[in-house]
Coordinates of C-alpha atoms and ligand atoms in Angstrom, one line a residue:
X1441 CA 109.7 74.5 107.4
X1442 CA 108.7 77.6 108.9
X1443 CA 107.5 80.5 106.0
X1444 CA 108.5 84.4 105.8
X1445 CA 106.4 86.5 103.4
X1446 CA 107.8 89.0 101.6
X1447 CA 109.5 91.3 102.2
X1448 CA 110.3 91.6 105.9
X1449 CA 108.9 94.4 107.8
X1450 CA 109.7 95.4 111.0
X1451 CA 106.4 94.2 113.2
X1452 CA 104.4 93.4 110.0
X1453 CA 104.2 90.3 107.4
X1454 CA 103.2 87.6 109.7
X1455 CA 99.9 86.6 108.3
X1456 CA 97.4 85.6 110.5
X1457 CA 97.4 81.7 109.3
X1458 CA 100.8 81.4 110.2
X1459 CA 100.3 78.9 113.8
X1460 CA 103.2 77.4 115.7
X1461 CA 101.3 73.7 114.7
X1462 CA 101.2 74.2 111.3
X1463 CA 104.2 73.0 108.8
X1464 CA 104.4 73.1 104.9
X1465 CA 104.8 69.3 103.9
X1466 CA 108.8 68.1 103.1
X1467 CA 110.0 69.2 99.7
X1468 CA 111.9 67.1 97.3
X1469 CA 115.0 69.0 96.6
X1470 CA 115.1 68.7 92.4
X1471 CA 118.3 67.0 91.4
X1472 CA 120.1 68.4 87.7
X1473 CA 119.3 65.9 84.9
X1474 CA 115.7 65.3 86.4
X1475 CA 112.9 64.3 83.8
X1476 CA 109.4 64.7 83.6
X1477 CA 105.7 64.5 82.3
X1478 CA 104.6 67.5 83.4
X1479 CA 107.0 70.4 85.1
X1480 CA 104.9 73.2 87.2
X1481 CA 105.9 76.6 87.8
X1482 CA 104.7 78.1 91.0
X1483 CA 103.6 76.3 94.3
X1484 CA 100.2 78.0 94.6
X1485 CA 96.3 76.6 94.7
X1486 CA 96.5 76.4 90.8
X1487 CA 99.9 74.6 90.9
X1488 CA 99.4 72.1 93.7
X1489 CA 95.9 71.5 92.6
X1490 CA 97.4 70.1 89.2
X1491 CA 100.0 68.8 90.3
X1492 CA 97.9 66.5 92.8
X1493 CA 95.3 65.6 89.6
X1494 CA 97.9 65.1 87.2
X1495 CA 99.7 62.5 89.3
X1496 CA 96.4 60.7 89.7
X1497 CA 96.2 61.0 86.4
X1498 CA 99.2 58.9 85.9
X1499 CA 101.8 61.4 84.6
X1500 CA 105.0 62.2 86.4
X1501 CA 104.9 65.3 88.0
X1502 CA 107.5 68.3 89.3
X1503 CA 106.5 71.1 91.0
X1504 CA 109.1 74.0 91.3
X1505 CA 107.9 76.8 93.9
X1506 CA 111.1 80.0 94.3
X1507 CA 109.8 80.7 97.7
X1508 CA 108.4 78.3 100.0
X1509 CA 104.7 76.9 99.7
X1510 CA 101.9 79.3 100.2
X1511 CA 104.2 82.5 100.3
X1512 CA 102.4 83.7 97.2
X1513 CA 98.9 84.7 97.3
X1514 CA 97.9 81.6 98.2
X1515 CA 98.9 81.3 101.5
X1516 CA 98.0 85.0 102.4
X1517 CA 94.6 84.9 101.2
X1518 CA 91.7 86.3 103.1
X1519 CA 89.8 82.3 102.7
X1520 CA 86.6 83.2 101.2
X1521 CA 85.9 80.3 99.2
X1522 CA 83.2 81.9 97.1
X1523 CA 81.7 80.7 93.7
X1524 CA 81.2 83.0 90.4
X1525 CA 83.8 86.0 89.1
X1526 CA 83.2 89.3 89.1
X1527 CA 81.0 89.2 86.5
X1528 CA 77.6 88.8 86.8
X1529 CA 75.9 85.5 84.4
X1530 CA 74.6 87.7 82.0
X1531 CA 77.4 89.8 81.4
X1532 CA 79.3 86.3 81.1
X1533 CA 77.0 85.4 78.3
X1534 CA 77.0 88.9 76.5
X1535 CA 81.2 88.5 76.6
X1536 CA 82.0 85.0 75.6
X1537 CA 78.3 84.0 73.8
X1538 CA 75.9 81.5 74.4
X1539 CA 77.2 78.4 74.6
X1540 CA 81.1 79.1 76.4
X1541 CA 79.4 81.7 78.6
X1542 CA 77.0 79.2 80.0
X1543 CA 80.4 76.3 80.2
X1544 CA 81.9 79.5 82.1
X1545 CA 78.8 79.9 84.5
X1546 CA 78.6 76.1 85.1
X1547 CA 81.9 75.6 85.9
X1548 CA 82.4 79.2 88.0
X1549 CA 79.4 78.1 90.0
X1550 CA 80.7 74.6 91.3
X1551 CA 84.3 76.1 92.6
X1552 CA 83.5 76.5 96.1
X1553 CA 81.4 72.9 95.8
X1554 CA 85.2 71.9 94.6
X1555 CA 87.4 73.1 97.5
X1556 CA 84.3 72.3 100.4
X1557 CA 84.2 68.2 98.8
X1558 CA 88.0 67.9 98.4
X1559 CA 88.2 68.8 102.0
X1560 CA 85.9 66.3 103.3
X1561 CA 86.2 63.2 100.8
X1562 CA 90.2 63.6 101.2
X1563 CA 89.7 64.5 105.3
X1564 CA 92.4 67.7 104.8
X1565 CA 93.2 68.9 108.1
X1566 CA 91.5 72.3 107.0
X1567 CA 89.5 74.4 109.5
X1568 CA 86.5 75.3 107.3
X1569 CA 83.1 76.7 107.9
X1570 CA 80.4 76.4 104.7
X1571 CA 78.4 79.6 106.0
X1572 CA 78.0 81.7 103.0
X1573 CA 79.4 84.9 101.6
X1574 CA 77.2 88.3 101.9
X1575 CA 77.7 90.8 99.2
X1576 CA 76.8 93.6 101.4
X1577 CA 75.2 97.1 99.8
X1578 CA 76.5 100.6 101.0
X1579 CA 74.0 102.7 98.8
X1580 CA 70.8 102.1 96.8
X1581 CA 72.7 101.5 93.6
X1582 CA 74.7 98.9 94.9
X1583 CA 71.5 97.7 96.2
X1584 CA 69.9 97.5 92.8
X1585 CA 73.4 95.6 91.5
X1586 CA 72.6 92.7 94.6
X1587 CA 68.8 92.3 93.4
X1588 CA 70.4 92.1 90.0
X1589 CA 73.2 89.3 90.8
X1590 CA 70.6 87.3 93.1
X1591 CA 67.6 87.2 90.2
X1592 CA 70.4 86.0 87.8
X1593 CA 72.0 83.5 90.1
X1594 CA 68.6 82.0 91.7
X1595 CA 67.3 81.5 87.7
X1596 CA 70.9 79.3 87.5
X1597 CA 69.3 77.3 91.0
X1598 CA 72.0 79.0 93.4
X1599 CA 70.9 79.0 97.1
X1600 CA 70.6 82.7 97.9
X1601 CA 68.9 85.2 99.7
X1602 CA 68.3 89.0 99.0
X1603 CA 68.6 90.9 102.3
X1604 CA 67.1 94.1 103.7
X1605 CA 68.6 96.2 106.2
X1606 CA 67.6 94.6 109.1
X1607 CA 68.9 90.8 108.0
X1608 CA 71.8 92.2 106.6
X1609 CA 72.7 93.8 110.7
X1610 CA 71.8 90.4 111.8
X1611 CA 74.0 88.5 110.2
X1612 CA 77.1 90.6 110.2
X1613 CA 76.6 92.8 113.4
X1614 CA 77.8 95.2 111.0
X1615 CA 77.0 99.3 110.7
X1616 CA 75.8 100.9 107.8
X1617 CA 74.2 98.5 105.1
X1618 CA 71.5 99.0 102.9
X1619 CA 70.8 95.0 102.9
X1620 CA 72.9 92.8 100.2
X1621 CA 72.9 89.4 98.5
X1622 CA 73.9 86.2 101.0
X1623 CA 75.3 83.2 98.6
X1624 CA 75.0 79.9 100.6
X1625 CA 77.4 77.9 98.0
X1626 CA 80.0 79.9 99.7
X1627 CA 82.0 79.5 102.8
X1628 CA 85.7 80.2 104.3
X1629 CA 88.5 78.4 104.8
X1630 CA 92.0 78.5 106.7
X1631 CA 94.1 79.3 103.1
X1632 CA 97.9 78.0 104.0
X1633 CA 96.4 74.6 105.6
X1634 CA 94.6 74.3 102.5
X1635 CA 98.0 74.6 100.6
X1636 CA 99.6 72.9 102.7
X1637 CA 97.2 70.0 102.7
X1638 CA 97.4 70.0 98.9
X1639 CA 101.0 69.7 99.3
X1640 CA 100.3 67.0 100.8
X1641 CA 98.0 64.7 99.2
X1642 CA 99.8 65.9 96.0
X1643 CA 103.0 64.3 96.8
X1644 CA 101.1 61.5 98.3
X1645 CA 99.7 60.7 95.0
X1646 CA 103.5 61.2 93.9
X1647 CA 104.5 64.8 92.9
X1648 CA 107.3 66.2 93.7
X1649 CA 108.0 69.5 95.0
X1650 CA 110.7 71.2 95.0
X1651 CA 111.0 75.0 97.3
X1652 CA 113.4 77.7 97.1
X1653 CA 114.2 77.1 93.6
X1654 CA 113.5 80.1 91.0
X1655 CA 112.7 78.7 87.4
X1656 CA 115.1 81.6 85.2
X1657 CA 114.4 80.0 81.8
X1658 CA 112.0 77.7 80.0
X1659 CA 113.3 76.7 76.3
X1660 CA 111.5 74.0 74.1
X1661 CA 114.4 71.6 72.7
X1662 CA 113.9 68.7 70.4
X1663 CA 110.3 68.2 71.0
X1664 CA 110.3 68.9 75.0
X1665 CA 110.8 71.7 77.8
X1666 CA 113.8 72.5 79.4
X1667 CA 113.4 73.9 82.6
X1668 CA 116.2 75.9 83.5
X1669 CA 116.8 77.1 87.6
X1670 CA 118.5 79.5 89.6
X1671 CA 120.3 76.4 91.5
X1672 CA 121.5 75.8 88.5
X1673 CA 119.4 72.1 87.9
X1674 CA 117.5 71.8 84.8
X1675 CA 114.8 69.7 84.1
X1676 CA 113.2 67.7 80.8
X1677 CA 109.7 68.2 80.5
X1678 CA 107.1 67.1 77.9
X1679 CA 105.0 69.8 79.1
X1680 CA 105.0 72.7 81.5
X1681 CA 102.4 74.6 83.6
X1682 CA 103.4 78.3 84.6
X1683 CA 101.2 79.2 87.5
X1684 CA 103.0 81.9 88.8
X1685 CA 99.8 84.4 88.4
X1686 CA 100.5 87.8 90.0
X1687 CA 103.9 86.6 90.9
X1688 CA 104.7 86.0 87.3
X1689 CA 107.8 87.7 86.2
X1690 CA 109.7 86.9 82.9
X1691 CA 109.9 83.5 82.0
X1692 CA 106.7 83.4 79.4
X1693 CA 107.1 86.7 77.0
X1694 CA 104.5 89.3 78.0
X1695 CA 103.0 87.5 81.0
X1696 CA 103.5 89.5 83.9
X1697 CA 103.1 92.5 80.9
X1698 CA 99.2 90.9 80.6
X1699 CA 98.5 91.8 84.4
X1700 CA 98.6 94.4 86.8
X1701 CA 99.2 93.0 90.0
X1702 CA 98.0 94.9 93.5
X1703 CA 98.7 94.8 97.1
X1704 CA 96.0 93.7 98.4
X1705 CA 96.3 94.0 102.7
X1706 CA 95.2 92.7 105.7
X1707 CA 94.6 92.8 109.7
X1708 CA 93.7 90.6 112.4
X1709 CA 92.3 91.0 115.9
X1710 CA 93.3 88.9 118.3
X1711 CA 91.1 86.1 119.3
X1712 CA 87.9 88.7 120.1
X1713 CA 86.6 88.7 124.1
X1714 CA 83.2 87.2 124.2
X1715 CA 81.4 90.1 125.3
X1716 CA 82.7 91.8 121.8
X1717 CA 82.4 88.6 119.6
X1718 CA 79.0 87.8 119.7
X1719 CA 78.0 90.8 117.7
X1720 CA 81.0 90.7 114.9
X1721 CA 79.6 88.5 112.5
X1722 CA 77.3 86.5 114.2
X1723 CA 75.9 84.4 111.2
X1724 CA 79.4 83.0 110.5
X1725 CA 79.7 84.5 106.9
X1726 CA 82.2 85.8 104.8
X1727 CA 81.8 89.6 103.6
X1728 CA 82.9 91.9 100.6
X1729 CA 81.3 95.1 100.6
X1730 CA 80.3 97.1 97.5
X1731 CA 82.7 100.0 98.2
X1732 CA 84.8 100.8 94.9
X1733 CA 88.0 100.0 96.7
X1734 CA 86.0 97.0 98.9
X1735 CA 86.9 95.7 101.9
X1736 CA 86.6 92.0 102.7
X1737 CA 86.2 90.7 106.4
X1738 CA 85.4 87.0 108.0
X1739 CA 86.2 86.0 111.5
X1740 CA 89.4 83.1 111.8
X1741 CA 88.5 79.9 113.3
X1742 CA 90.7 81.1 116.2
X1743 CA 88.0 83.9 116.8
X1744 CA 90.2 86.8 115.0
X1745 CA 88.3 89.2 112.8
X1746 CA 90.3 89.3 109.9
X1747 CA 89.4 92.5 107.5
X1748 CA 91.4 93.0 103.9
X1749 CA 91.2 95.6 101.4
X1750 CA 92.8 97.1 99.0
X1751 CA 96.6 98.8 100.0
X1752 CA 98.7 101.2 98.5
X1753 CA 101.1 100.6 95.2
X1754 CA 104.4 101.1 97.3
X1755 CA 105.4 98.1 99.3
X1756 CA 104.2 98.9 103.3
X1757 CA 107.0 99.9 105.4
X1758 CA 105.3 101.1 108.1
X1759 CA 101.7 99.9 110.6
X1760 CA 100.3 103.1 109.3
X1761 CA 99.9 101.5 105.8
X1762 CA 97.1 99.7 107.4
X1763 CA 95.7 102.3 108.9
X1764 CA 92.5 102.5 106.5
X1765 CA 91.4 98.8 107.2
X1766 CA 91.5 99.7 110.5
X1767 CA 89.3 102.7 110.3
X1768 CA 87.1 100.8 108.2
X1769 CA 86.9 98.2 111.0
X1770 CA 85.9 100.4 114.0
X1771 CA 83.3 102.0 111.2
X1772 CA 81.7 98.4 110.7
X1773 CA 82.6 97.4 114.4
X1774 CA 82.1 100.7 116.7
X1775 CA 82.3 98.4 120.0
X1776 CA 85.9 97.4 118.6
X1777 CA 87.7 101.0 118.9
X1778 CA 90.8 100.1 120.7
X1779 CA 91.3 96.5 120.0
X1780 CA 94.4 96.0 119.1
X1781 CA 96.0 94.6 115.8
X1782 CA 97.8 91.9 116.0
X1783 CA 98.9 91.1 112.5
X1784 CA 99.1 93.1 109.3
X1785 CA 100.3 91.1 106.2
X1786 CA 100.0 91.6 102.2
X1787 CA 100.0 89.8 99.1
X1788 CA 99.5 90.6 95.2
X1789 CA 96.2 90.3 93.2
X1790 CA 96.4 89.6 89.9
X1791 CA 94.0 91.7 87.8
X1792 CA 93.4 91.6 83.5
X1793 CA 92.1 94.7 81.6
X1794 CA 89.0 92.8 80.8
X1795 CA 88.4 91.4 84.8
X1796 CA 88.7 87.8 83.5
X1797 CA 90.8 84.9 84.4
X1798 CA 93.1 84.4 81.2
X1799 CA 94.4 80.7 79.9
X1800 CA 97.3 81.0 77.5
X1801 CA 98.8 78.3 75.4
X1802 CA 102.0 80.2 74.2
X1803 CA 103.3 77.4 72.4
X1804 CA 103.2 73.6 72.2
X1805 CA 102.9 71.7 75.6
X1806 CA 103.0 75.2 77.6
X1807 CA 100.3 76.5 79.6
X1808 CA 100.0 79.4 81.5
X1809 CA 97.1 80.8 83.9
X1810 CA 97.0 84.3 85.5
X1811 CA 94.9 87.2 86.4
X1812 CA 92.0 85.9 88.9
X1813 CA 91.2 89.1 90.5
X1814 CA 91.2 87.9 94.3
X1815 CA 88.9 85.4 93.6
X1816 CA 91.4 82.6 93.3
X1817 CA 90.5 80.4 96.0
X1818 CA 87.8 78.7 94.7
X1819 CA 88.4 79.1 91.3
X1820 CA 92.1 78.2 91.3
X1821 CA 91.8 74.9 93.3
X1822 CA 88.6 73.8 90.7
X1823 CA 91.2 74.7 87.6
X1824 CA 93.5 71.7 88.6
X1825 CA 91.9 69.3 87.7
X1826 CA 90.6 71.1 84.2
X1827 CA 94.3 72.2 83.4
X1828 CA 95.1 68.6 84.7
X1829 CA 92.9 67.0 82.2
X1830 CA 94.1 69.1 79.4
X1831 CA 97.6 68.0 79.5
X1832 CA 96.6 64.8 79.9
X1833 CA 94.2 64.5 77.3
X1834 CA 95.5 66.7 75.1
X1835 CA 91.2 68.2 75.0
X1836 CA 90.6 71.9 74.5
X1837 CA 86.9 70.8 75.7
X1838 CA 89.1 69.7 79.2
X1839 CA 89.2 73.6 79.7
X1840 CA 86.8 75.6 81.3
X1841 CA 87.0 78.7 78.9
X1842 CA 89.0 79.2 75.8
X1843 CA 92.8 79.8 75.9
X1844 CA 93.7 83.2 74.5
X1845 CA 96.6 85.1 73.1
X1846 CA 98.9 86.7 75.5
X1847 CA 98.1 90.2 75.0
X1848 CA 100.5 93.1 77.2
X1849 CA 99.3 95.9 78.1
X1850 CA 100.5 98.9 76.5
X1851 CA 102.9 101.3 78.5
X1852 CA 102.7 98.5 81.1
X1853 CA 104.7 100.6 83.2
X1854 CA 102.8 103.6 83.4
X1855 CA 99.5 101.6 84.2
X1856 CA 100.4 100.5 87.5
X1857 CA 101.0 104.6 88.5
X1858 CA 97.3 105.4 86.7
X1859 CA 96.1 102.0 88.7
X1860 CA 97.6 103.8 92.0
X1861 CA 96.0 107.2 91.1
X1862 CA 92.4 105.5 90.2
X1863 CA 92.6 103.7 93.7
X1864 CA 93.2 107.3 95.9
X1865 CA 90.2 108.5 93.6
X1866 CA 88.1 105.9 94.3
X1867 CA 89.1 105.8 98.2
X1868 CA 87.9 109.4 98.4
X1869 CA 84.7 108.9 96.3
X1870 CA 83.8 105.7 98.9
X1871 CA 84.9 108.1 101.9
X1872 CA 82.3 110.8 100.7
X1873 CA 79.6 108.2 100.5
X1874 CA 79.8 107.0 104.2
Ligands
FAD2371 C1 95.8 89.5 100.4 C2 95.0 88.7 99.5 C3 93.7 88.3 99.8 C4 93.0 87.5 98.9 N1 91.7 87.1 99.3 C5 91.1 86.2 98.6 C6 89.9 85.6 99.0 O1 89.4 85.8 100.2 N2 89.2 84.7 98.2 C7 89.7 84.4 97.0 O2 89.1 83.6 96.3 N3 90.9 84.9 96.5 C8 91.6 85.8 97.3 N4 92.8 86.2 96.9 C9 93.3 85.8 95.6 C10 93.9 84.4 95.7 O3 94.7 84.3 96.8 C11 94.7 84.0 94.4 O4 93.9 84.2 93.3 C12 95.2 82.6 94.4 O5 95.8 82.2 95.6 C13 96.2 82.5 93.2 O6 96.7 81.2 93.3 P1 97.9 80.8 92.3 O7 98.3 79.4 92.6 O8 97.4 81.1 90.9 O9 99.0 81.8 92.6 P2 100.0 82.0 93.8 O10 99.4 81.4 95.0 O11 100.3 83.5 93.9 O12 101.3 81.2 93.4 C14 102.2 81.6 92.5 C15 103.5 81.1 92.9 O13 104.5 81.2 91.8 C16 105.7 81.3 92.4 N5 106.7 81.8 91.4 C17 106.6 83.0 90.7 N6 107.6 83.0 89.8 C18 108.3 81.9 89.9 C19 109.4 81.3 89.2 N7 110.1 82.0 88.3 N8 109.9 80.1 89.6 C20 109.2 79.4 90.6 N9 108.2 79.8 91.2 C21 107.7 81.1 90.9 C22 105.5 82.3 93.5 O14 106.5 82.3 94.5 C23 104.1 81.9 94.1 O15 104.3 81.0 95.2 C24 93.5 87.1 97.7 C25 94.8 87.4 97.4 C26 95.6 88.2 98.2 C27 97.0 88.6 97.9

């Protein structure tokens, strides 16, 4: 099945995992009158990643994805496979108290260990380096915040390293660093082959998976879900999963209300010359800087260097949407001025008011996940087997952290413009402190 990303843009979309070798599994067309253990909404990390432990787990499972697999954020991710949230251990404790913060930590810690062993016990086809993710410091304060993450991380036994200047040019090749904080658990993968791969092994342990089908309505009748479709097919379900995250629209009340979701883009090189290559990213790692609107870069395993960062509200239209990741580029990466760009692709973030992942259990038998703020790889793939557990076992213990109340934000509307106006403030604040 070959996969389009939304929406189609003259010269733009194709996302730089998209290879002529590479092909979403079959998909089981759903059939009207179908029933089910578990039904799940959204074809994703989070959704295949259940879908794949439930089965194993014994229960019948259905995934239905509207689009085609991996044409959500999961297939247009930048890869970095890196453990933790945004928040820092302490401020994990502060929030949620002793005991859940510390369930939070443990679990947050041992995503990336989740993806990286899933790969190699279950030999997915996934190109994948294990090289670390460098938090990497424009300005003394963000300095100060690195020192701050790597004392609180090292106390919890992470393998890290605080860098100076000179380590930090090293590793990355990069311009412009005060030093940073280098997190070994971490590590980058090739994001749709992981999807794809999950696909897979999910069906092989016997989901189903249905593509192109939109879910329009889920109603709870006589002590079970119906799933109602676009196709017009409905399905009986003793429990459903919505893992429709920054793509959610309106199926669970308030959901997509809970979230702001924001383009987050990227660009690709083409496979770099030698001569250029050696000195982009030399160590192999995965970056995020500390700029208020950051910017993400890794090289592909084709040789690409891939660079993301936050885009405008509007959907692109245009190369010259991109133009600010690639002025950040040739500000990292002086020796690439006039490399071309050979792809340019977007995809939504989800983000909450309070920066955490939310669990919601609207009612009976219904689950719904959202809001991971781009940090969903990792964290998203190790929530399939928790969420799995859950329904199986019926165990609030199964989950990592508490399920809370779906709570919209108010004005919903109106936040996204003050979300676009906060970004061009923060995008000129960063530019002044080049
Ligand atoms: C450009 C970009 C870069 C990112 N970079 C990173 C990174 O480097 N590292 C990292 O950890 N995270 C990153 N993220 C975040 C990460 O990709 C996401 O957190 C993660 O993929 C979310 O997975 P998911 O399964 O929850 O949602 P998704 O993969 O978005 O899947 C949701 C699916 O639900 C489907 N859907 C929605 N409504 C319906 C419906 N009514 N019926 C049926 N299906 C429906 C959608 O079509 C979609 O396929 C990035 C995100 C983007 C967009």
């Amino acid at each position: 099945m070959s996969v389009q990303h939304e929406p189609a843009v003259a010269g733009v979309g194709l996302s730089a995992w998209m290879a002529p070798h590479l092909a979403a599994p079959a998909a089981d067309p759903l059939a009207d009158g179908e029933t089910c253990d578990l039904a799940i909404v959204g074809g994703g990390l989070l959704g295949l990643s259940t879908a794949l432990h439930a089965a194993r787990r014994g229960l019948s499972v259905r995934v239905i994805e509207a689009r085609g697999l991996g044409q959500g954020a999961s297939g247009l991710n930048g890869g970095q496979v890196i453990p933790g949230l945004k928040f820092d251990p302490e401020r994990l404790v502060g929030h949620f108290g002793e005991e859940t913060g510390e369930a939070l930590i443990s679990f947050v810690s041992s995503t990336a260990d989740v993806v990286f062993d899933l790969i190699r016990t279950e030999g997915l086809d996934v190109p994948s380096r294990r090289g670390g993710w460098i938090f990497a410091a424009h300005t003394a304060t963000a300095l100060e915040a690195a020192a701050n993450r790597h004392r609180q991380w090292s106390a919890r036994g992470a393998d890290a390293d605080l860098l100076d200047a000179a380590a930090i040019g090293r590793l990355t090749g990069a311009a412009g660093y005060r030093g940073g904080w280098l997190d070994r658990r971490a590590g980058v993968v090739q994001p749709l082959a992981l999807a794809f791969e999950l696909a897979r092994i999910a069906r092989a342990a016997g989901a189903r998976i249905a593509t192109g089908t939109r879910v329009t309505r889920l109603a709870r009748q006589a002590g079970s879900w119906r799933v109602q479709t676009a196709s017009g097919a409905t399905v009986k379900a003793a429990k459903v999963l919505v893992a429709t995250n920054a793509y959610s629209d309106g199926l669970v009340p308030g959901l997509a209300q809970s979230l702001v979701w924001l383009n987050s883009f990227q660009i690709a090189t083409p496979p770099l010359p030698d001569g250029i290559a050696a000195g982009v990213l030399p160590g192999g790692q995965a970056v995020s800087d500390s700029r208020r609107i950051l910017i993400y870069y890794r090289r592909s395993p084709d040789g690409r260097l891939i660079v993301g960062g936050r885009g405008g509200m509007p959907t692109p239209t245009r190369t010259l949407d991109w133009a600010h990741l690639e002025r950040a580029m040739t500000r990292l990466y002086p020796a690439l001025a006039g490399v071309s760009i050979e792809r340019r692709w977007f995809g939504r973030v989800a983000v909450t008011p309070d920066h955490l992942p939310h669990i919601h259990v609207p009612e009976e038998g219904l689950v719904a996940v959202a809001g991971c703020q781009g940090r969903g790889v990792g964290l998203m793939t190790a929530l399939g087997p928790r969420v799995a557990a859950y329904f199986a076992e019926g165990v609030r213990e199964a989950l990592p952290f508490p399920p809370t109340p779906i709570r919209p934000i108010p004005f919903h509307s109106f936040r996204r413009v003050g979300v676009a106006a906060t970004i061009a403030w923060y995008r000129l604040l960063d530019g002044l402190e080049r």
